[in-house]
GROMACS .gro file of C-alpha atoms in nm:
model
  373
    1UNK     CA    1  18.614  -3.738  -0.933
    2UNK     CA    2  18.470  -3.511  -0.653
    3UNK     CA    3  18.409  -3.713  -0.321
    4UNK     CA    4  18.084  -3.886  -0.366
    5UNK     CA    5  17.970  -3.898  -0.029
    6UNK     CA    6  17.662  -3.699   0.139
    7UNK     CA    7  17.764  -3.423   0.367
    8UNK     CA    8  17.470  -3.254   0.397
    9UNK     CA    9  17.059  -3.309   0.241
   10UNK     CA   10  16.863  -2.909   0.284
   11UNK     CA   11  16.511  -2.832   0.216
   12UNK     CA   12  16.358  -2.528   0.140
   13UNK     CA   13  15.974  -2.488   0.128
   14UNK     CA   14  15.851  -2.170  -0.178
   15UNK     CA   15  15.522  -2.027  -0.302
   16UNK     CA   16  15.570  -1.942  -0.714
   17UNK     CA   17  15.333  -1.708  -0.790
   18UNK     CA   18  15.090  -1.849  -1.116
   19UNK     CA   19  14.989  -1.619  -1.445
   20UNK     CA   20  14.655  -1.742  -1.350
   21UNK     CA   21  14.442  -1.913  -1.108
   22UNK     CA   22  14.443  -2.275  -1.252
   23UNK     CA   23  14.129  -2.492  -1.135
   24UNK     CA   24  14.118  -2.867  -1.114
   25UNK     CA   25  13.842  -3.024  -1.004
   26UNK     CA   26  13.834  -3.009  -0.653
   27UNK     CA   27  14.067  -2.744  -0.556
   28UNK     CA   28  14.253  -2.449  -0.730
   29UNK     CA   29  14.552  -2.281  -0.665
   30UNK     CA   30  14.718  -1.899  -0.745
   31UNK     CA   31  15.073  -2.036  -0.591
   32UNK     CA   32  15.228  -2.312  -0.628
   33UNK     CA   33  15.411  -2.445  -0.306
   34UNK     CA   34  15.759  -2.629  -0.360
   35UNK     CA   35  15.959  -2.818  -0.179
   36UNK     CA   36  16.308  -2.772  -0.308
   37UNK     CA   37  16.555  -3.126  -0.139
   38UNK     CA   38  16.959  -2.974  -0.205
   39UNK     CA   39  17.230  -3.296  -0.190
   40UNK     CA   40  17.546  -3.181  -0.083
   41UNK     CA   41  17.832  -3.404  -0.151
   42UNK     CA   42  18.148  -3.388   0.075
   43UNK     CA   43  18.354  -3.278  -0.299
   44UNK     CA   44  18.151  -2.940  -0.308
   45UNK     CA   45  17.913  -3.095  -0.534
   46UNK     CA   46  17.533  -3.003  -0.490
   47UNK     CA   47  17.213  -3.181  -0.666
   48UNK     CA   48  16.880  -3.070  -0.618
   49UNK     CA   49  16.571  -3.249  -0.669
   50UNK     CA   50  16.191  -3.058  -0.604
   51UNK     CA   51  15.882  -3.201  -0.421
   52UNK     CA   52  15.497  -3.095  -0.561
   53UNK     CA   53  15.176  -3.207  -0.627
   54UNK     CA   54  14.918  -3.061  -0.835
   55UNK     CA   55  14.741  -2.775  -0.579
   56UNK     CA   56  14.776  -3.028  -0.198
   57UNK     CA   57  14.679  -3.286  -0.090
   58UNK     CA   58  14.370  -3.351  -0.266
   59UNK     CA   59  14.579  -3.555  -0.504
   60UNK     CA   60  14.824  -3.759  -0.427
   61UNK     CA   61  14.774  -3.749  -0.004
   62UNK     CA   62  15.105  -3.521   0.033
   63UNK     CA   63  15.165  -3.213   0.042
   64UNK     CA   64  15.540  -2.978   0.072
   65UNK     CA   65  15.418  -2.968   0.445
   66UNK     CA   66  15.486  -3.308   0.496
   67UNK     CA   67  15.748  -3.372   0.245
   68UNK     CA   68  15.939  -3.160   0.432
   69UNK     CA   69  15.883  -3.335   0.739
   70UNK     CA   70  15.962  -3.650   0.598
   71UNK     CA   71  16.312  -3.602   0.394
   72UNK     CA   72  16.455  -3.351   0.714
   73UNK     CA   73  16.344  -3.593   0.978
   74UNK     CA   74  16.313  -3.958   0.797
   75UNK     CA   75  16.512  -3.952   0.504
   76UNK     CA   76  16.841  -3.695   0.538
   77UNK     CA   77  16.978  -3.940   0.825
   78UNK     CA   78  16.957  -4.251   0.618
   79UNK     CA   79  17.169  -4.031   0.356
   80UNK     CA   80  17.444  -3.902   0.544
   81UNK     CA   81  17.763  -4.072   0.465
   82UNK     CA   82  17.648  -4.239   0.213
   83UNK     CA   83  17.831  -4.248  -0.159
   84UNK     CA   84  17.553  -4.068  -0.417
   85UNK     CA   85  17.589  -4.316  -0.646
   86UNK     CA   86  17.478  -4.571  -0.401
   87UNK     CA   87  17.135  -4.511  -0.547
   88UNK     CA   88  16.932  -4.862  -0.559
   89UNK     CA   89  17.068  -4.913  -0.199
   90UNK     CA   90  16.974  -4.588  -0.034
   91UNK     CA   91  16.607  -4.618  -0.166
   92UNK     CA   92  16.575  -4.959  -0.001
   93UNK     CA   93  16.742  -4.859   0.336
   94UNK     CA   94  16.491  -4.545   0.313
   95UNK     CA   95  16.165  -4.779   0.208
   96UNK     CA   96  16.264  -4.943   0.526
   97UNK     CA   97  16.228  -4.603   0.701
   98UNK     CA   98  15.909  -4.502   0.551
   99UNK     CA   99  15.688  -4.705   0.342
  100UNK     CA  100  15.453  -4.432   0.115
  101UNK     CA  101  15.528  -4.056   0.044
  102UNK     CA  102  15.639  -4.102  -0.280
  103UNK     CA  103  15.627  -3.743  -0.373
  104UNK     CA  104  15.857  -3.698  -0.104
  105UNK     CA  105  16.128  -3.959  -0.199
  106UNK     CA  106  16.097  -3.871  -0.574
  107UNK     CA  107  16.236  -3.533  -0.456
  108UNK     CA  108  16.556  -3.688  -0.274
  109UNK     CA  109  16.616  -3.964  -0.587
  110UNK     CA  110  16.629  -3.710  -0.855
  111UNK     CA  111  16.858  -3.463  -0.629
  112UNK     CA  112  17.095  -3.741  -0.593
  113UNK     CA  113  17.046  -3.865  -0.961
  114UNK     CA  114  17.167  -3.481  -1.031
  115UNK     CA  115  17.448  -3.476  -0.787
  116UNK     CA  116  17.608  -3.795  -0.942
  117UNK     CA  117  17.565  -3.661  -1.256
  118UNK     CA  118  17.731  -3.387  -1.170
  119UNK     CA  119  18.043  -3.570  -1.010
  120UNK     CA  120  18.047  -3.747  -1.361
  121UNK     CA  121  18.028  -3.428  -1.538
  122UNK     CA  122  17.691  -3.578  -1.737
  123UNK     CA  123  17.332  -3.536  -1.820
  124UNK     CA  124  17.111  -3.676  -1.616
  125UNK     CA  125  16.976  -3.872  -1.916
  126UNK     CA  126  17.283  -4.015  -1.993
  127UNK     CA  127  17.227  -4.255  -1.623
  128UNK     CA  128  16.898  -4.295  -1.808
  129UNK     CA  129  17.027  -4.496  -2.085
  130UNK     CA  130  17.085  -4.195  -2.326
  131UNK     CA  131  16.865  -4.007  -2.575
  132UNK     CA  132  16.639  -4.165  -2.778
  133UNK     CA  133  16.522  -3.777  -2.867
  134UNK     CA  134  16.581  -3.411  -2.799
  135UNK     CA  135  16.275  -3.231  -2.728
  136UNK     CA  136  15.905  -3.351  -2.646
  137UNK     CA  137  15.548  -3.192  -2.784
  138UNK     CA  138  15.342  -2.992  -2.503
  139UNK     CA  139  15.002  -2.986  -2.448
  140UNK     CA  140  14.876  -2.690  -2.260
  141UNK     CA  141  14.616  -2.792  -1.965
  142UNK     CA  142  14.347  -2.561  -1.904
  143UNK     CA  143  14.100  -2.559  -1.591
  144UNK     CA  144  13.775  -2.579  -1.571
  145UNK     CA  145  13.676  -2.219  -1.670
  146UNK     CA  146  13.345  -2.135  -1.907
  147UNK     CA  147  13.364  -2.189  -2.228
  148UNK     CA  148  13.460  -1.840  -2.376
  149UNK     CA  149  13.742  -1.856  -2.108
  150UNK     CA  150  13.899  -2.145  -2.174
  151UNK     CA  151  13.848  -2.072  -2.577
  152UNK     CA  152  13.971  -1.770  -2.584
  153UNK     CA  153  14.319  -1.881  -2.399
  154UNK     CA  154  14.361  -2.177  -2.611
  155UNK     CA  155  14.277  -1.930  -2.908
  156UNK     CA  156  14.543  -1.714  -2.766
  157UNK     CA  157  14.840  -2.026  -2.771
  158UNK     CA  158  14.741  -2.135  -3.113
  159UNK     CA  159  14.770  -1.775  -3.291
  160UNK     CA  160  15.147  -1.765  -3.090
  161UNK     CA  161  15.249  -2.093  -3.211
  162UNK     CA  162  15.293  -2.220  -2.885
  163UNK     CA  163  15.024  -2.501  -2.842
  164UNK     CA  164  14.841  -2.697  -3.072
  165UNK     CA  165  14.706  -2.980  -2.814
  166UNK     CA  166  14.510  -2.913  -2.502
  167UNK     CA  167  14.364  -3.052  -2.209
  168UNK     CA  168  14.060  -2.979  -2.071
  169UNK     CA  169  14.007  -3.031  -1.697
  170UNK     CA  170  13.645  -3.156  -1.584
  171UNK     CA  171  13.497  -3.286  -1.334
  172UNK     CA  172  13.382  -2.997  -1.114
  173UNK     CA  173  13.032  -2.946  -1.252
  174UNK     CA  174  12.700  -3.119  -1.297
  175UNK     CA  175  12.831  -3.405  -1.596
  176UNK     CA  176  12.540  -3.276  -1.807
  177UNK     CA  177  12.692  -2.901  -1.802
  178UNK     CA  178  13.055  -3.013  -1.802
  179UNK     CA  179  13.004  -3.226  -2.089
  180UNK     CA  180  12.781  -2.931  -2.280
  181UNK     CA  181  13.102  -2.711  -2.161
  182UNK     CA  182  13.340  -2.914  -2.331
  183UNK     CA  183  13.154  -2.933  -2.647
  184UNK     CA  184  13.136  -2.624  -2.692
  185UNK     CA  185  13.514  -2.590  -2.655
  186UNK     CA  186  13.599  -2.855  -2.908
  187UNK     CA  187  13.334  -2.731  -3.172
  188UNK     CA  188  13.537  -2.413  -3.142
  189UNK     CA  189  13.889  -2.560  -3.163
  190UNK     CA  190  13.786  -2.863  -3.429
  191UNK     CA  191  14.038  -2.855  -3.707
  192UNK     CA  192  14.303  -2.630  -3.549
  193UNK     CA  193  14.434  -2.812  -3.239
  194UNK     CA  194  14.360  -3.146  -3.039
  195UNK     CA  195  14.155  -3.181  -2.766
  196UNK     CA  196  14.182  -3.414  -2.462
  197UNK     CA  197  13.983  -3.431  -2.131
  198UNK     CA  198  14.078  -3.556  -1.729
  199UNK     CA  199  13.844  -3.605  -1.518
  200UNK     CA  200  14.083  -3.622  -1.202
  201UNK     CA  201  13.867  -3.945  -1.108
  202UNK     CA  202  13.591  -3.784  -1.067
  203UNK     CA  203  13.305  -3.968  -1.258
  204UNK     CA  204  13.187  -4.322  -1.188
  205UNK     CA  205  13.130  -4.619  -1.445
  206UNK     CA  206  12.793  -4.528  -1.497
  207UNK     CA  207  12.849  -4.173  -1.551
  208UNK     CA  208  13.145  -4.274  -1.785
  209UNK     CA  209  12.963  -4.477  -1.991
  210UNK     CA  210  12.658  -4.229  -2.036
  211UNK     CA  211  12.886  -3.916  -2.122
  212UNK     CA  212  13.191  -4.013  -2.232
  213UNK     CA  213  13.043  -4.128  -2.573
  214UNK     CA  214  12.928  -3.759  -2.620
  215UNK     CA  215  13.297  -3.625  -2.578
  216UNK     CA  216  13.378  -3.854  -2.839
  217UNK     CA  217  13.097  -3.746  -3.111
  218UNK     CA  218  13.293  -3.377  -3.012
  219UNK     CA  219  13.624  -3.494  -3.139
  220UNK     CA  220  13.761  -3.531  -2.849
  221UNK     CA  221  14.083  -3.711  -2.899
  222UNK     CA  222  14.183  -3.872  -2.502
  223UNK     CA  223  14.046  -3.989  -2.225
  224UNK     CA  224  14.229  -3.937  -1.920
  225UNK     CA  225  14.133  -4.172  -1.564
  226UNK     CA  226  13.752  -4.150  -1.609
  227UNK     CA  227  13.682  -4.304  -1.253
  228UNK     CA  228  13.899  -4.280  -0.884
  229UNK     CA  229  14.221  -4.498  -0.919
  230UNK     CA  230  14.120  -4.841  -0.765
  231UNK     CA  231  13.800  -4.901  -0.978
  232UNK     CA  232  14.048  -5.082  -1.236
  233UNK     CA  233  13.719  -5.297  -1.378
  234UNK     CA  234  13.548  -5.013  -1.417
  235UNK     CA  235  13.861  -4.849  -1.617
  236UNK     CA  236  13.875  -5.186  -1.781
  237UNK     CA  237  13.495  -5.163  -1.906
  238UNK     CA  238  13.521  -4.781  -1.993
  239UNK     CA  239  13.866  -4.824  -2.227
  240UNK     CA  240  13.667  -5.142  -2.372
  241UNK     CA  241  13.379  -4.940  -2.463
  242UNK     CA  242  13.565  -4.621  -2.618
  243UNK     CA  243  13.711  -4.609  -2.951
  244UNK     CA  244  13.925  -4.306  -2.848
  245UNK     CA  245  14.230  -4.435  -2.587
  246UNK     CA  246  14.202  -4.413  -2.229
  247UNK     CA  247  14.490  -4.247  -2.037
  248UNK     CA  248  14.539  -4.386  -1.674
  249UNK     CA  249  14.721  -4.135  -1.376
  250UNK     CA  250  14.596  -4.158  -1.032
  251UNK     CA  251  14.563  -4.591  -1.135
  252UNK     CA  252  14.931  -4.556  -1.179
  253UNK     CA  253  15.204  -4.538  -0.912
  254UNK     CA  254  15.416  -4.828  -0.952
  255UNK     CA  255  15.543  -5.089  -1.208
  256UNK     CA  256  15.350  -5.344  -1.022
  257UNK     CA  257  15.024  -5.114  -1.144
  258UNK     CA  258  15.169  -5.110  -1.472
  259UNK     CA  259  15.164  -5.463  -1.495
  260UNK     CA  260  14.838  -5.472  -1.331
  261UNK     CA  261  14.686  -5.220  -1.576
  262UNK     CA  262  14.872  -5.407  -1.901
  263UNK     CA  263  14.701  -5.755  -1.825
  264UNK     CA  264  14.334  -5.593  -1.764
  265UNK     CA  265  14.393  -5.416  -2.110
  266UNK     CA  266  14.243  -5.098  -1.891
  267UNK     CA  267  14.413  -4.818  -2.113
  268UNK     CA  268  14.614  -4.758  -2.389
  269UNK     CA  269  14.825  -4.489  -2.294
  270UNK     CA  270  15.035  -4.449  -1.931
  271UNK     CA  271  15.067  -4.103  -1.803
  272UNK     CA  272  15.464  -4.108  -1.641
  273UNK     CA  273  15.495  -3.843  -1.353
  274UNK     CA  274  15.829  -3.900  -1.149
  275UNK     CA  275  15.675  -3.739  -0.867
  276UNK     CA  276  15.399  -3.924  -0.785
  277UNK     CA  277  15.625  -4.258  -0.878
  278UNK     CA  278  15.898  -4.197  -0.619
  279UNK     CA  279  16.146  -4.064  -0.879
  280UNK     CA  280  16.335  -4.161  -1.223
  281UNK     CA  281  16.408  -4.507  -1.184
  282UNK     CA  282  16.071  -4.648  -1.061
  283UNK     CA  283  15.907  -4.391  -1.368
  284UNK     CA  284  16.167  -4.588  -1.580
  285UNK     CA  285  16.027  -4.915  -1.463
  286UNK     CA  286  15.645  -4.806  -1.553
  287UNK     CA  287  15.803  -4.702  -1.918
  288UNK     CA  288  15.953  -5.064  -1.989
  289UNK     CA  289  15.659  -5.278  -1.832
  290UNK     CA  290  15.467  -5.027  -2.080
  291UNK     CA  291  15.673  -5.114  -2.367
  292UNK     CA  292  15.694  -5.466  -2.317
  293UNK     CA  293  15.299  -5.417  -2.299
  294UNK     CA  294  15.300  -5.214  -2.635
  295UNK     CA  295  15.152  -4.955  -2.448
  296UNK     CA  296  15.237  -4.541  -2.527
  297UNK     CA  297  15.357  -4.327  -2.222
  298UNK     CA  298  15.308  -3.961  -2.215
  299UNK     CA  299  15.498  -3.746  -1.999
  300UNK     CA  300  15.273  -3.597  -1.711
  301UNK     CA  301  15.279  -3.338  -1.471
  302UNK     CA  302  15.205  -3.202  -1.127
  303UNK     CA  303  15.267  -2.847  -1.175
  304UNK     CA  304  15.612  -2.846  -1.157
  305UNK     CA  305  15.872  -2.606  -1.140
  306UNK     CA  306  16.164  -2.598  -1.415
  307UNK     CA  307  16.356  -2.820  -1.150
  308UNK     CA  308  16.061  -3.117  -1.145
  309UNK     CA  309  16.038  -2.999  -1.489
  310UNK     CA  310  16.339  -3.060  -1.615
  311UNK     CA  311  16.397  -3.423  -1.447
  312UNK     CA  312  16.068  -3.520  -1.617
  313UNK     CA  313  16.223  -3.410  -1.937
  314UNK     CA  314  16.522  -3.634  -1.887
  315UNK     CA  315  16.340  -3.902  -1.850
  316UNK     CA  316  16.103  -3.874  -2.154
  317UNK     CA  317  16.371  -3.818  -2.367
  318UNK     CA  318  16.555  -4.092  -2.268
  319UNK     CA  319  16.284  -4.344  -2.278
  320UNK     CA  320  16.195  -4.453  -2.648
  321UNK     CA  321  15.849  -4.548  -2.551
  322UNK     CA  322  15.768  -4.199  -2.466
  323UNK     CA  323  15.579  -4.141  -2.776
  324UNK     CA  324  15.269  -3.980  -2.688
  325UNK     CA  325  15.411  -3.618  -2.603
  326UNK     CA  326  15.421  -3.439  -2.262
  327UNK     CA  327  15.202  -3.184  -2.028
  328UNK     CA  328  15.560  -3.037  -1.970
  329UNK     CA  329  15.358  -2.671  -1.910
  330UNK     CA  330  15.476  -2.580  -1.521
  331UNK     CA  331  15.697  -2.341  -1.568
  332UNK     CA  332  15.485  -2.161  -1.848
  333UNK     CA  333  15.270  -2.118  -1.600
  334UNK     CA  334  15.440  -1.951  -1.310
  335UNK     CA  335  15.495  -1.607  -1.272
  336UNK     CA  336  15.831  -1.578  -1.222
  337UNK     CA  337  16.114  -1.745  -1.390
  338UNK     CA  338  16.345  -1.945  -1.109
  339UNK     CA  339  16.663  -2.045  -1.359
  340UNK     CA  340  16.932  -1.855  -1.461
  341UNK     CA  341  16.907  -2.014  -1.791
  342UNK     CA  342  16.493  -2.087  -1.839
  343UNK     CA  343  16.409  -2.383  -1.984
  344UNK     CA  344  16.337  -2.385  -2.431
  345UNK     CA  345  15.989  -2.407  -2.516
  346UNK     CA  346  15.964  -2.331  -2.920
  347UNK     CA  347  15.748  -2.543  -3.180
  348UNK     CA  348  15.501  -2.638  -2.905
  349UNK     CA  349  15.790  -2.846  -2.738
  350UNK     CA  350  16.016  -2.864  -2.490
  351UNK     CA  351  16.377  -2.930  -2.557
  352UNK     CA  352  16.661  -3.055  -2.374
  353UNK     CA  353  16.918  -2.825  -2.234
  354UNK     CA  354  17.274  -2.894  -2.224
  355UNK     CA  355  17.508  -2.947  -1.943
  356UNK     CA  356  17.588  -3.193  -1.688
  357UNK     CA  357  17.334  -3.310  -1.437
  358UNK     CA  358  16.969  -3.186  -1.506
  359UNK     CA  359  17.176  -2.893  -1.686
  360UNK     CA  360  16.968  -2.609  -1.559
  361UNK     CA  361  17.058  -2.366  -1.243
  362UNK     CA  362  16.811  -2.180  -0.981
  363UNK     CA  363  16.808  -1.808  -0.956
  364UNK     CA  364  16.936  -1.750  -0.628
  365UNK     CA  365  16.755  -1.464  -0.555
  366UNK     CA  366  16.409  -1.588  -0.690
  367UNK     CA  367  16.456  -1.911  -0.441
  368UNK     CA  368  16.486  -1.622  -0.183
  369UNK     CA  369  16.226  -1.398  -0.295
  370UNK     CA  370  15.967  -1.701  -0.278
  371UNK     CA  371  16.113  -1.903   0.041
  372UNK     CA  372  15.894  -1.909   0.309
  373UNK     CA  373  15.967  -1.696   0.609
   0.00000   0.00000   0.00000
């Protein structure tokens, strides 16, 4: 086995270039800016991990900026030396060192996750508890365009056999309109593919309860975080008065909101992201308290690149409560492909490459092309 200890932690801060503009609803983005966290073991052995969030820091109160900042200045020293498999150890000497920036940290645990893998010579998934399945259904998100727009792409993934399940972003107009919007869209779409909805947090209980009905007349099959993240009653009240589930995201960062969530019966399905959770194991932790809970996860995402990508991919298909598909979609949506080897989308899922550690490589000279100067 290589020698396990940390020799070096490097960051690297990229734009990827997107197909197309993607709106949420406070912000939208052309680029998406990544933080890529390399782990460099004294054997010659290199993980990476990647740091995002879905268009700043609207979201999740990071950004690569600061990630950056955090891992070179914060986290690196508290690495150095240390063995890679020294996992559950590291994290708590680093939570000693900073207390939040989860996106940040989920970038060094997953790099370090893939270097030990590495050393091991095995998946990721396989220090995950193993497979419980191979690939994981996609839905396609799409932003919160007109109606013909967003139609006419969906339209577009269907007749390619890429998609049959999307997600419709809202939350940026009048609820009236937005709702009228979204309608529209799932009158079109009714009978050929599924349609779900996120609000981002955007709406309050009021609002939820006055509109929400409406999306569910549409055929609207999901829900996702009605209201901002601490209004848990009002979550509560809203998955109470739906008889379509309820997904929660920005409610859930941590097992202890899991549990939190599970005894206020405020949704029925957990959206994992292992970015905004601090990385695989804590996502792992919000996966069992779900399953103990009988709850469904689905596999989110923050825009990630095939790195992020990939390490969400281990993780949902190691998890057997994983059952309610993925937004797996990053890297269909960038411009420019950043593996040697891109990731397999085919029959509107994502499957698992093979290979020890996450099992995928970056392009050299794409990492290049998009580093910052």
């Amino acid at each position: 086995m290589s020698d396990l200890r940390v020799d070096r932690v490097e960051t690297v801060l990229l734009d990827i270039p997107l197909r197309r503009p993607h709106r949420f609803a406070r912000t939208s983005m052309t680029a998406q800016p990544v933080l890529y966290v390399f782990v460099r073991l004294a054997g010659g052995v290199t993980g990476v991990g990647e740091g995002v969030v879905p268009g700043g820091p609207w979201w999740g109160g990071e950004s690569v900026e600061t990630m950056q900042l955090v891992v070179e200045r914060f986290v690196a020293p508290v690495l150095l030396g240390r063995h890679v498999d020294d996992i559950a150890r590291i994290q708590r000497d680093v939570n000693d060192v900073v207390a939040a920036n989860l996106y940040a940290k989920a970038a060094v645990e997953v790099a370090l996750h893939d270097a030990w893998a590495r050393c091991l010579d095995v998946p990721v998934h396989a220090l995950l508890g193993g497979l419980s399945r191979r690939a994981i259904p996609v839905t396609w998100a799409l932003g919160t365009e007109p109606a013909p727009v967003v139609v006419e792409e969906a339209l577009g993934k269907i007749d390619t056999g890429q998609h049959r399940s999307f997600k419709l972003k809202m939350g940026a107009q009048e609820p009236a309109d937005d709702v009228a919007r979204v309608c529209e869209i799932a009158e079109k779409l009714a009978g050929v593919a599924g349609v779900r909805v996120d609000l981002n947090a955007r709406w309050d209980l009021l609002t939820s309860l006055t509109y929400l009905p409406k999306l569910v007349d549409a055929g609207v099959e999901l829900i996702e975080q009605p209201v901002p993240a601490r209004e848990l009653e009002a979550l509560t009240e809203i998955n109470a008065a739906l008889p379509i589930p309820v997904m929660a995201d920005e409610s859930l960062r941590t097992p202890g909101d899991a549990l939190r969530l599970a005894r206020m019966r405020a949704a029925d399905v957990y959206s994992l992201k292992t970015t905004k959770s601090g990385g695989l194991r804590a996502t792992r932790a919000i996966a069992d308290v779900a399953a103990a809970a009988g709850i469904p996860c689905h596999g989110g995402t923050s825009i990630e690149s095939p790195v992020g990508t990939v390490a969400s991919l281990h993780l949902a298909c190691a998890h057997p409560g994983v059952t309610w598909g993925s937004e797996l979609f990053g890297p269909l949506l960038m411009a420019e492909e950043m593996l040697v080897e891109p990731l397999r989308y085919a029959d509107g899922s994502l499957h698992l490459p093979d290979g020890p550690g996450l099992a995928v490589e970056l392009d050299p000279d794409k990492v290049r092309a998009f580093t910052r100067s």
